[in-house]
Amino acid sequence: MLFYEVTVSLEAGLDQPFETYMREKHIPEIWATGCFSSIRLDQLDLQRYRTTYAAMEQADLDRYLNEHAEAFRGDFAEHFPSRVNVSREVWTSLAAWP
């Protein structure tokens, strides 16, 4: 399993608009692509969030990145054109315990 993690750091005051956008628009639309088996939204504090998208195999992640990511990134940039910092990483699961 692969985990596509997107970390967002926000300037103060953007937490509620960001959470609303993620819960009501961004994540449901990404979920609808069928590329991921699960999605998590985590919060460190009012200015830092992490979204973890789990893909069963590389082909699923590649399909998302090649067919969908550009449009979703563009939509995000329209809603949050400044005052945010985004980083992305892909992790490979080596082992898991219940």
Backbone as CSV, one residue per row, in Angstrom:
resi,resn,N_x,N_y,N_z,CA_x,CA_y,CA_z,C_x,C_y,C_z
1,MET,0.839,-1.171,0.000,0.000,0.000,0.000,0.885,1.235,0.000
2,LEU,0.408,2.277,-0.692,1.115,3.546,-0.783,0.296,4.631,-0.103
3,PHE,0.991,5.561,0.515,0.326,6.679,1.159,0.827,7.971,0.540
4,TYR,-0.074,8.681,-0.088,0.212,9.987,-0.670,-0.184,11.014,0.388
5,GLU,0.799,11.673,0.967,0.546,12.605,2.057,0.759,14.042,1.600
6,VAL,-0.242,14.865,1.889,-0.181,16.279,1.560,-0.275,17.052,2.869
7,THR,0.751,17.827,3.168,0.782,18.632,4.377,0.590,20.093,3.986
8,VAL,-0.313,20.763,4.707,-0.612,22.161,4.424,-0.383,22.975,5.686
9,SER,0.414,24.027,5.551,0.607,24.998,6.627,-0.125,26.268,6.217
10,LEU,-0.965,26.766,7.118,-1.810,27.923,6.833,-1.406,29.109,7.682
11,GLU,-1.675,30.298,7.183,-1.555,31.469,8.037,-2.758,31.506,8.965
12,ALA,-2.622,32.184,10.077,-3.690,32.274,11.074,-4.988,32.761,10.442
13,GLY,-6.081,32.168,10.885,-7.403,32.571,10.447,-7.950,31.801,9.265
14,LEU,-7.138,30.954,8.657,-7.614,30.189,7.506,-8.123,28.795,7.881
15,ASP,-8.055,28.426,9.160,-8.396,27.062,9.547,-9.830,26.687,9.204
16,GLN,-10.802,27.521,9.511,-12.189,27.155,9.238,-12.507,27.112,7.747
17,PRO,-12.105,28.114,6.947,-12.343,27.989,5.502,-11.645,26.760,4.904
18,PHE,-10.446,26.476,5.373,-9.715,25.309,4.875,-10.447,24.016,5.222
19,GLU,-10.840,23.854,6.488,-11.534,22.630,6.892,-12.845,22.447,6.126
20,THR,-13.595,23.521,5.961,-14.851,23.434,5.212,-14.593,23.011,3.775
21,TYR,-13.626,23.630,3.133,-13.277,23.285,1.753,-12.857,21.817,1.649
22,MET,-12.013,21.376,2.552,-11.530,19.999,2.491,-12.654,18.992,2.713
23,ARG,-13.483,19.221,3.727,-14.553,18.281,4.077,-15.689,18.266,3.068
24,GLU,-16.050,19.435,2.547,-17.242,19.534,1.713,-16.973,19.471,0.215
25,LYS,-15.752,19.770,-0.212,-15.475,19.800,-1.644,-14.290,18.927,-2.050
26,HIS,-13.118,19.299,-1.578,-11.874,18.698,-2.083,-11.809,17.191,-1.853
27,ILE,-11.941,16.762,-0.618,-11.819,15.329,-0.329,-12.947,14.520,-0.969
28,PRO,-14.212,14.941,-0.892,-15.259,14.158,-1.578,-15.019,14.023,-3.087
29,GLU,-14.509,15.075,-3.715,-14.236,15.001,-5.153,-13.072,14.065,-5.457
30,ILE,-12.040,14.087,-4.638,-10.922,13.160,-4.845,-11.379,11.730,-4.580
31,TRP,-12.168,11.537,-3.550,-12.697,10.200,-3.247,-13.476,9.652,-4.448
32,ALA,-14.217,10.507,-5.122,-15.042,10.092,-6.263,-14.215,9.604,-7.456
33,THR,-12.907,9.888,-7.482,-12.073,9.398,-8.584,-11.890,7.887,-8.526
34,GLY,-12.064,7.308,-7.336,-11.854,5.875,-7.174,-10.399,5.459,-7.114
35,CYS,-9.506,6.408,-7.015,-8.072,6.096,-6.994,-7.573,5.644,-5.625
36,PHE,-8.317,5.948,-4.567,-7.829,5.683,-3.216,-8.791,4.792,-2.444
37,SER,-8.222,3.971,-1.560,-9.029,3.062,-0.741,-9.460,3.706,0.571
38,SER,-8.778,4.765,0.980,-9.180,5.533,2.151,-8.498,6.897,2.099
39,ILE,-9.090,7.849,2.820,-8.530,9.197,2.923,-8.715,9.652,4.365
40,ARG,-7.660,10.256,4.929,-7.712,10.805,6.293,-7.324,12.268,6.266
41,LEU,-7.997,13.052,7.092,-7.624,14.445,7.302,-7.249,14.582,8.767
42,ASP,-6.016,14.997,9.034,-5.515,15.140,10.398,-5.098,16.583,10.641
43,GLN,-5.187,16.990,11.904,-4.827,18.343,12.296,-3.766,18.291,13.386
44,LEU,-2.700,19.040,13.206,-1.688,19.177,14.242,-2.055,20.324,15.176
45,ASP,-2.419,21.444,14.575,-2.878,22.624,15.303,-3.702,23.456,14.322
46,LEU,-4.051,24.682,14.663,-4.916,25.491,13.801,-4.244,25.940,12.505
47,GLN,-2.962,25.658,12.370,-2.257,26.112,11.184,-1.578,24.989,10.393
48,ARG,-1.720,23.749,10.832,-1.062,22.665,10.103,-1.959,21.437,10.027
49,TYR,-2.140,20.967,8.788,-3.005,19.827,8.498,-2.270,18.843,7.595
50,ARG,-2.710,17.592,7.678,-2.159,16.549,6.817,-3.323,15.730,6.277
51,THR,-3.294,15.494,4.981,-4.265,14.596,4.362,-3.495,13.400,3.841
52,THR,-3.962,12.205,4.193,-3.308,10.975,3.762,-4.258,10.201,2.872
53,TYR,-3.816,9.967,1.648,-4.587,9.238,0.655,-3.928,7.869,0.483
54,ALA,-4.661,6.792,0.754,-4.107,5.435,0.660,-4.473,4.821,-0.688
55,ALA,-3.462,4.400,-1.421,-3.650,3.731,-2.714,-3.217,2.274,-2.570
56,MET,-4.013,1.377,-3.099,-3.712,-0.047,-2.971,-2.457,-0.435,-3.763
57,GLU,-2.248,0.222,-4.895,-1.071,-0.102,-5.718,-0.609,1.123,-6.481
58,GLN,0.589,1.038,-7.024,1.201,2.159,-7.734,0.331,2.631,-8.892
59,ALA,-0.327,1.721,-9.582,-1.170,2.100,-10.725,-2.290,3.049,-10.305
60,ASP,-2.852,2.847,-9.115,-3.911,3.726,-8.622,-3.369,5.136,-8.364
61,LEU,-2.228,5.216,-7.731,-1.620,6.516,-7.461,-1.212,7.187,-8.766
62,ASP,-0.627,6.426,-9.682,-0.228,6.985,-10.979,-1.435,7.533,-11.731
63,ARG,-2.559,6.814,-11.682,-3.779,7.280,-12.357,-4.224,8.612,-11.764
64,TYR,-4.199,8.713,-10.445,-4.561,9.981,-9.806,-3.612,11.097,-10.252
65,LEU,-2.323,10.857,-10.146,-1.343,11.888,-10.469,-1.404,12.293,-11.937
66,ASN,-1.608,11.347,-12.835,-1.609,11.636,-14.269,-2.930,12.197,-14.791
67,GLU,-4.040,11.781,-14.200,-5.346,12.160,-14.741,-6.097,13.207,-13.929
68,HIS,-5.773,13.358,-12.651,-6.597,14.204,-11.789,-5.848,15.286,-11.007
69,ALA,-4.621,15.038,-10.622,-3.920,15.916,-9.675,-3.842,17.363,-10.149
70,GLU,-3.553,17.581,-11.395,-3.395,18.948,-11.895,-4.673,19.775,-11.688
71,ALA,-5.805,19.203,-11.999,-7.073,19.926,-11.832,-7.366,20.200,-10.364
72,PHE,-7.131,19.210,-9.496,-7.380,19.417,-8.070,-6.424,20.449,-7.477
73,ARG,-5.191,20.429,-7.905,-4.233,21.418,-7.411,-4.631,22.823,-7.875
74,GLY,-5.110,22.913,-9.096,-5.569,24.205,-9.615,-6.766,24.732,-8.844
75,ASP,-7.720,23.857,-8.535,-8.892,24.262,-7.764,-8.486,24.714,-6.366
76,PHE,-7.573,23.985,-5.748,-7.082,24.365,-4.423,-6.445,25.754,-4.482
77,ALA,-5.629,25.990,-5.501,-4.948,27.284,-5.639,-5.950,28.417,-5.870
78,GLU,-7.072,28.142,-6.530,-8.104,29.167,-6.702,-8.747,29.518,-5.368
79,HIS,-8.957,28.525,-4.519,-9.583,28.771,-3.217,-8.599,29.344,-2.195
80,PHE,-7.345,28.981,-2.327,-6.306,29.436,-1.389,-5.090,29.912,-2.192
81,PRO,-5.224,31.092,-2.840,-4.153,31.554,-3.725,-2.891,32.014,-2.997
82,SER,-2.993,32.263,-1.697,-1.823,32.704,-0.935,-2.019,32.313,0.521
83,ARG,-0.996,32.558,1.301,-1.011,32.321,2.744,-1.075,30.839,3.108
84,VAL,-0.666,29.975,2.187,-0.579,28.539,2.467,0.728,28.001,1.894
85,ASN,1.223,26.940,2.522,2.400,26.234,2.030,2.037,24.762,1.963
86,VAL,2.248,24.152,0.807,1.854,22.761,0.593,3.090,21.923,0.289
87,SER,3.190,20.757,0.939,4.243,19.792,0.596,3.593,18.436,0.363
88,ARG,4.195,17.641,-0.500,3.651,16.335,-0.867,4.749,15.283,-0.786
89,GLU,4.368,14.102,-0.257,5.299,12.975,-0.167,4.530,11.691,-0.447
90,VAL,5.239,10.701,-0.967,4.666,9.370,-1.157,5.438,8.397,-0.269
91,TRP,4.698,7.705,0.591,5.274,6.715,1.513,4.819,5.333,1.081
92,THR,5.699,4.353,1.221,5.365,2.948,0.954,5.267,2.219,2.267
93,SER,4.174,1.515,2.461,3.985,0.755,3.694,4.851,-0.507,3.657
94,LEU,5.657,-0.692,4.686,6.507,-1.878,4.789,5.909,-2.940,5.701
95,ALA,5.226,-2.487,6.747,4.615,-3.423,7.701,3.560,-2.654,8.484
96,ALA,2.582,-3.400,9.014,1.521,-2.793,9.830,1.135,-3.757,10.937
97,TRP,0.777,-3.209,12.052,0.292,-3.995,13.187,-1.127,-3.536,13.492
98,PRO,-1.964,-4.438,13.979,-3.353,-4.025,14.239,-3.466,-2.957,15.313
